[in-house]
PDB file of C-alpha atoms and ligand atoms in Angstrom:
ATOM      1  CA  MET E   1     -52.294  59.065-251.015  1.00  0.00           C
ATOM      2  CA  LYS E   2     -51.666  62.566-249.728  1.00  0.00           C
ATOM      3  CA  GLN E   3     -48.648  63.413-247.633  1.00  0.00           C
ATOM      4  CA  ARG E   4     -48.107  66.278-245.219  1.00  0.00           C
ATOM      5  CA  THR E   5     -45.173  68.635-244.891  1.00  0.00           C
ATOM      6  CA  LEU E   6     -44.423  71.560-242.598  1.00  0.00           C
ATOM      7  CA  ALA E   7     -43.736  74.930-244.171  1.00  0.00           C
ATOM      8  CA  ILE E   8     -42.806  78.104-242.322  1.00  0.00           C
ATOM      9  CA  LEU E   9     -43.011  81.548-243.860  1.00  0.00           C
ATOM     10  CA  LYS E  10     -39.986  83.102-242.149  1.00  0.00           C
ATOM     11  CA  PRO E  11     -39.715  86.640-240.661  1.00  0.00           C
ATOM     12  CA  ASP E  12     -38.166  88.040-243.863  1.00  0.00           C
ATOM     13  CA  CYS E  13     -41.201  86.871-245.863  1.00  0.00           C
ATOM     14  CA  ILE E  14     -43.610  88.743-243.604  1.00  0.00           C
ATOM     15  CA  GLU E  15     -41.394  91.832-243.327  1.00  0.00           C
ATOM     16  CA  ALA E  16     -41.046  92.048-247.113  1.00  0.00           C
ATOM     17  CA  LYS E  17     -44.858  91.854-247.392  1.00  0.00           C
ATOM     18  CA  VAL E  18     -44.688  88.980-249.880  1.00  0.00           C
ATOM     19  CA  THR E  19     -46.766  86.538-247.790  1.00  0.00           C
ATOM     20  CA  GLY E  20     -49.615  86.696-250.309  1.00  0.00           C
ATOM     21  CA  LYS E  21     -47.362  86.188-253.312  1.00  0.00           C
ATOM     22  CA  VAL E  22     -45.613  83.204-251.713  1.00  0.00           C
ATOM     23  CA  LEU E  23     -48.957  81.685-250.703  1.00  0.00           C
ATOM     24  CA  ASP E  24     -50.217  82.128-254.274  1.00  0.00           C
ATOM     25  CA  LYS E  25     -47.262  80.113-255.563  1.00  0.00           C
ATOM     26  CA  ILE E  26     -47.813  77.383-252.966  1.00  0.00           C
ATOM     27  CA  LEU E  27     -51.514  77.086-253.830  1.00  0.00           C
ATOM     28  CA  ALA E  28     -50.897  77.273-257.591  1.00  0.00           C
ATOM     29  CA  ALA E  29     -48.460  74.355-257.233  1.00  0.00           C
ATOM     30  CA  GLY E  30     -51.311  72.210-255.910  1.00  0.00           C
ATOM     31  CA  PHE E  31     -50.684  72.256-252.158  1.00  0.00           C
ATOM     32  CA  GLN E  32     -53.677  72.477-249.833  1.00  0.00           C
ATOM     33  CA  ILE E  33     -53.542  74.032-246.384  1.00  0.00           C
ATOM     34  CA  ALA E  34     -54.480  71.717-243.499  1.00  0.00           C
ATOM     35  CA  GLY E  35     -53.347  74.121-240.755  1.00  0.00           C
ATOM     36  CA  MET E  36     -51.898  77.612-240.446  1.00  0.00           C
ATOM     37  CA  LYS E  37     -51.093  80.030-237.626  1.00  0.00           C
ATOM     38  CA  LEU E  38     -49.171  83.192-236.815  1.00  0.00           C
ATOM     39  CA  VAL E  39     -46.461  82.750-234.168  1.00  0.00           C
ATOM     40  CA  ARG E  40     -43.711  84.774-232.579  1.00  0.00           C
ATOM     41  CA  MET E  41     -41.045  82.313-231.469  1.00  0.00           C
ATOM     42  CA  ASP E  42     -38.772  83.191-228.561  1.00  0.00           C
ATOM     43  CA  GLU E  43     -35.084  82.233-228.820  1.00  0.00           C
ATOM     44  CA  GLU E  44     -35.618  79.030-226.879  1.00  0.00           C
ATOM     45  CA  THR E  45     -38.399  77.868-229.214  1.00  0.00           C
ATOM     46  CA  ALA E  46     -36.525  78.787-232.404  1.00  0.00           C
ATOM     47  CA  GLY E  47     -33.415  77.090-231.002  1.00  0.00           C
ATOM     48  CA  ALA E  48     -35.376  73.920-230.280  1.00  0.00           C
ATOM     49  CA  PHE E  49     -36.911  73.882-233.769  1.00  0.00           C
ATOM     50  CA  TYR E  50     -33.486  74.077-235.435  1.00  0.00           C
ATOM     51  CA  ALA E  51     -31.693  72.000-232.741  1.00  0.00           C
ATOM     52  CA  VAL E  52     -30.294  69.716-235.451  1.00  0.00           C
ATOM     53  CA  HIS E  53     -28.056  72.664-236.470  1.00  0.00           C
ATOM     54  CA  ARG E  54     -26.878  73.352-232.877  1.00  0.00           C
ATOM     55  CA  GLU E  55     -23.203  72.797-233.698  1.00  0.00           C
ATOM     56  CA  ARG E  56     -23.199  74.751-236.971  1.00  0.00           C
ATOM     57  CA  PRO E  57     -21.470  78.159-237.127  1.00  0.00           C
ATOM     58  CA  PHE E  58     -24.667  79.866-238.352  1.00  0.00           C
ATOM     59  CA  TYR E  59     -26.861  78.508-235.522  1.00  0.00           C
ATOM     60  CA  ARG E  60     -26.868  81.591-233.234  1.00  0.00           C
ATOM     61  CA  ASP E  61     -27.643  83.954-236.132  1.00  0.00           C
ATOM     62  CA  LEU E  62     -30.340  81.574-237.405  1.00  0.00           C
ATOM     63  CA  VAL E  63     -32.008  81.470-233.972  1.00  0.00           C
ATOM     64  CA  ASN E  64     -31.863  85.275-233.711  1.00  0.00           C
ATOM     65  CA  PHE E  65     -33.373  85.622-237.192  1.00  0.00           C
ATOM     66  CA  MET E  66     -36.189  83.141-236.617  1.00  0.00           C
ATOM     67  CA  SER E  67     -37.096  84.774-233.287  1.00  0.00           C
ATOM     68  CA  SER E  68     -36.757  88.350-234.593  1.00  0.00           C
ATOM     69  CA  SER E  69     -40.347  88.710-235.725  1.00  0.00           C
ATOM     70  CA  GLN E  70     -43.472  86.796-236.725  1.00  0.00           C
ATOM     71  CA  CYS E  71     -43.488  83.498-238.599  1.00  0.00           C
ATOM     72  CA  ILE E  72     -46.348  81.601-240.250  1.00  0.00           C
ATOM     73  CA  PRO E  73     -46.067  77.830-239.825  1.00  0.00           C
ATOM     74  CA  MET E  74     -48.444  75.844-241.998  1.00  0.00           C
ATOM     75  CA  VAL E  75     -49.215  72.228-242.743  1.00  0.00           C
ATOM     76  CA  LEU E  76     -49.464  71.510-246.464  1.00  0.00           C
ATOM     77  CA  GLU E  77     -51.037  68.451-248.072  1.00  0.00           C
ATOM     78  CA  LYS E  78     -50.391  66.971-251.504  1.00  0.00           C
ATOM     79  CA  GLU E  79     -49.121  63.770-253.037  1.00  0.00           C
ATOM     80  CA  ASP E  80     -45.352  63.711-252.473  1.00  0.00           C
ATOM     81  CA  ALA E  81     -45.708  66.932-250.487  1.00  0.00           C
ATOM     82  CA  VAL E  82     -42.281  66.778-248.835  1.00  0.00           C
ATOM     83  CA  GLU E  83     -40.255  66.327-252.019  1.00  0.00           C
ATOM     84  CA  ASP E  84     -42.456  68.572-254.157  1.00  0.00           C
ATOM     85  CA  PHE E  85     -42.343  71.413-251.638  1.00  0.00           C
ATOM     86  CA  ARG E  86     -38.547  71.248-251.466  1.00  0.00           C
ATOM     87  CA  LYS E  87     -38.518  71.514-255.267  1.00  0.00           C
ATOM     88  CA  LEU E  88     -40.903  74.480-255.176  1.00  0.00           C
ATOM     89  CA  ILE E  89     -38.791  76.416-252.659  1.00  0.00           C
ATOM     90  CA  GLY E  90     -35.394  75.663-254.234  1.00  0.00           C
ATOM     91  CA  GLY E  91     -31.938  75.359-252.710  1.00  0.00           C
ATOM     92  CA  THR E  92     -30.979  76.945-249.378  1.00  0.00           C
ATOM     93  CA  ASP E  93     -28.901  79.674-251.036  1.00  0.00           C
ATOM     94  CA  PRO E  94     -31.049  81.794-253.384  1.00  0.00           C
ATOM     95  CA  ALA E  95     -28.003  82.407-255.579  1.00  0.00           C
ATOM     96  CA  GLU E  96     -27.946  78.690-256.313  1.00  0.00           C
ATOM     97  CA  ALA E  97     -31.690  78.006-256.263  1.00  0.00           C
ATOM     98  CA  ALA E  98     -33.287  76.856-259.530  1.00  0.00           C
ATOM     99  CA  ASP E  99     -35.190  79.327-261.688  1.00  0.00           C
ATOM    100  CA  ALA E 100     -38.858  79.926-260.822  1.00  0.00           C
ATOM    101  CA  THR E 101     -38.419  78.645-257.256  1.00  0.00           C
ATOM    102  CA  ILE E 102     -39.709  80.682-254.310  1.00  0.00           C
ATOM    103  CA  ARG E 103     -36.239  81.272-252.896  1.00  0.00           C
ATOM    104  CA  LYS E 104     -34.835  82.285-256.295  1.00  0.00           C
ATOM    105  CA  GLU E 105     -37.615  84.823-256.704  1.00  0.00           C
ATOM    106  CA  PHE E 106     -37.917  86.238-253.186  1.00  0.00           C
ATOM    107  CA  ALA E 107     -34.975  85.304-250.932  1.00  0.00           C
ATOM    108  CA  SER E 108     -32.179  87.759-250.195  1.00  0.00           C
ATOM    109  CA  SER E 109     -29.493  85.537-248.616  1.00  0.00           C
ATOM    110  CA  LYS E 110     -28.652  82.030-247.518  1.00  0.00           C
ATOM    111  CA  GLN E 111     -30.031  82.833-244.063  1.00  0.00           C
ATOM    112  CA  ASN E 112     -32.912  85.088-245.076  1.00  0.00           C
ATOM    113  CA  ASN E 113     -34.439  82.599-247.466  1.00  0.00           C
ATOM    114  CA  ILE E 114     -38.175  83.264-246.991  1.00  0.00           C
ATOM    115  CA  VAL E 115     -39.455  79.772-246.270  1.00  0.00           C
ATOM    116  CA  HIS E 116     -38.735  76.503-244.476  1.00  0.00           C
ATOM    117  CA  GLY E 117     -39.713  73.076-245.781  1.00  0.00           C
ATOM    118  CA  SER E 118     -39.365  69.703-244.037  1.00  0.00           C
ATOM    119  CA  ASP E 119     -36.641  67.547-245.581  1.00  0.00           C
ATOM    120  CA  SER E 120     -38.161  64.069-245.019  1.00  0.00           C
ATOM    121  CA  PRO E 121     -41.592  62.580-244.216  1.00  0.00           C
ATOM    122  CA  GLU E 122     -40.286  61.544-240.784  1.00  0.00           C
ATOM    123  CA  ASN E 123     -39.058  65.051-239.977  1.00  0.00           C
ATOM    124  CA  ALA E 124     -42.321  66.489-241.333  1.00  0.00           C
ATOM    125  CA  GLU E 125     -44.302  64.543-238.717  1.00  0.00           C
ATOM    126  CA  VAL E 126     -42.020  65.759-235.916  1.00  0.00           C
ATOM    127  CA  GLU E 127     -42.071  69.367-237.163  1.00  0.00           C
ATOM    128  CA  ILE E 128     -45.855  69.391-237.600  1.00  0.00           C
ATOM    129  CA  GLY E 129     -46.182  68.252-233.977  1.00  0.00           C
ATOM    130  CA  PHE E 130     -43.858  71.077-232.919  1.00  0.00           C
ATOM    131  CA  PHE E 131     -46.453  73.689-233.939  1.00  0.00           C
ATOM    132  CA  PHE E 132     -49.832  71.945-234.239  1.00  0.00           C
ATOM    133  CA  SER E 133     -52.059  69.605-232.241  1.00  0.00           C
ATOM    134  CA  ASP E 134     -54.151  67.072-234.174  1.00  0.00           C
ATOM    135  CA  ALA E 135     -57.280  69.101-233.394  1.00  0.00           C
ATOM    136  CA  GLU E 136     -55.815  72.138-235.191  1.00  0.00           C
ATOM    137  CA  LEU E 137     -55.420  70.253-238.476  1.00  0.00           C
ATOM    138  CA  ILE E 138     -58.214  69.861-240.991  1.00  0.00           C
ATOM    139  CA  SER E 139     -57.509  67.117-243.486  1.00  0.00           C
ATOM    140  CA  THR E 140     -58.181  68.257-247.050  1.00  0.00           C
ATOM    141  CA  GLY E 141     -59.310  64.761-248.102  1.00  0.00           C
TER     142      GLY E 141
HETATM  143  P1  LIG K 201     -34.922  74.938-243.974  1.00  0.00           P
HETATM  144  O1  LIG K 201     -34.558  73.832-242.975  1.00  0.00           O
HETATM  145  O2  LIG K 201     -35.147  76.279-243.312  1.00  0.00           O
HETATM  146  O3  LIG K 201     -36.048  74.520-244.885  1.00  0.00           O
HETATM  147  P2  LIG K 201     -32.768  74.114-245.698  1.00  0.00           P
HETATM  148  O4  LIG K 201     -33.213  72.715-245.356  1.00  0.00           O
HETATM  149  O5  LIG K 201     -32.693  74.511-247.131  1.00  0.00           O
HETATM  150  O6  LIG K 201     -33.682  75.169-244.955  1.00  0.00           O
HETATM  151  P3  LIG K 201     -30.718  73.821-243.676  1.00  0.00           P
HETATM  152  O7  LIG K 201     -29.364  73.300-243.987  1.00  0.00           O
HETATM  153  O8  LIG K 201     -31.695  72.931-242.968  1.00  0.00           O
HETATM  154  O9  LIG K 201     -31.352  74.396-245.042  1.00  0.00           O
HETATM  155  O10 LIG K 201     -30.517  75.159-242.839  1.00  0.00           O
HETATM  156  C1  LIG K 201     -31.585  75.712-242.081  1.00  0.00           C
HETATM  157  C2  LIG K 201     -31.594  77.203-242.260  1.00  0.00           C
HETATM  158  O11 LIG K 201     -30.413  77.742-241.681  1.00  0.00           O
HETATM  159  C3  LIG K 201     -31.557  77.688-243.708  1.00  0.00           C
HETATM  160  O12 LIG K 201     -32.808  77.718-244.326  1.00  0.00           O
HETATM  161  C4  LIG K 201     -30.998  79.075-243.539  1.00  0.00           C
HETATM  162  O13 LIG K 201     -32.000  79.991-243.069  1.00  0.00           O
HETATM  163  C5  LIG K 201     -29.963  78.857-242.442  1.00  0.00           C
HETATM  164  N1  LIG K 201     -28.649  78.528-243.008  1.00  0.00           N
HETATM  165  C6  LIG K 201     -28.234  77.327-243.499  1.00  0.00           C
HETATM  166  N2  LIG K 201     -26.963  77.368-243.906  1.00  0.00           N
HETATM  167  C7  LIG K 201     -26.533  78.630-243.671  1.00  0.00           C
HETATM  168  C8  LIG K 201     -25.306  79.326-243.859  1.00  0.00           C
HETATM  169  N3  LIG K 201     -24.229  78.724-244.374  1.00  0.00           N
HETATM  170  N4  LIG K 201     -25.253  80.628-243.498  1.00  0.00           N
HETATM  171  C9  LIG K 201     -26.324  81.256-242.945  1.00  0.00           C
HETATM  172  N5  LIG K 201     -27.516  80.663-242.729  1.00  0.00           N
HETATM  173  C10 LIG K 201     -27.623  79.365-243.081  1.00  0.00           C
HETATM  174 MG1  LIG K 202     -33.542  72.069-243.363  1.00  0.00          MG
END
């Protein structure tokens, strides 16, 4: 049974022009794209997306970063998509991320870490609804 997760290619991914390379890795790992769009979040939207981190010291910088430029949210489908995508992207800090992960290969700092991935199936559903309506998603079967 396939599961869905929400990924976001963050502003640093697009600015570094590695969108294609990151997408190649995602597709090669067996994920299928059920929805994808280009967005420019304002501070309010980025703040709402990461509201769970509201009290953290890095919150203001994170909101500024995520609203600084374009992002590409996408809905990915695969068996165990949530857990497998977290494995593919690696730990938050690229210095500590496992070898061959997306963050190890492309990320430049703990904040500028190229990609977001939902951390639970429940949060994936909420985060998918943050960016996509049902009509914008095409199930990959
Ligand atoms: P994401 O939710 O983006 O997939 P994550 O689950 O690995 O990342 P979280 O703890 O949810 O990490 O933090 C959300 C984002 O906030 C991180 O991806 C990173 O961009 C930023 N961040 C987290 N911790 C720090 C920190 N100590 N300093 C700077 N930025 C941070
Ligand atoms: Mg997180």
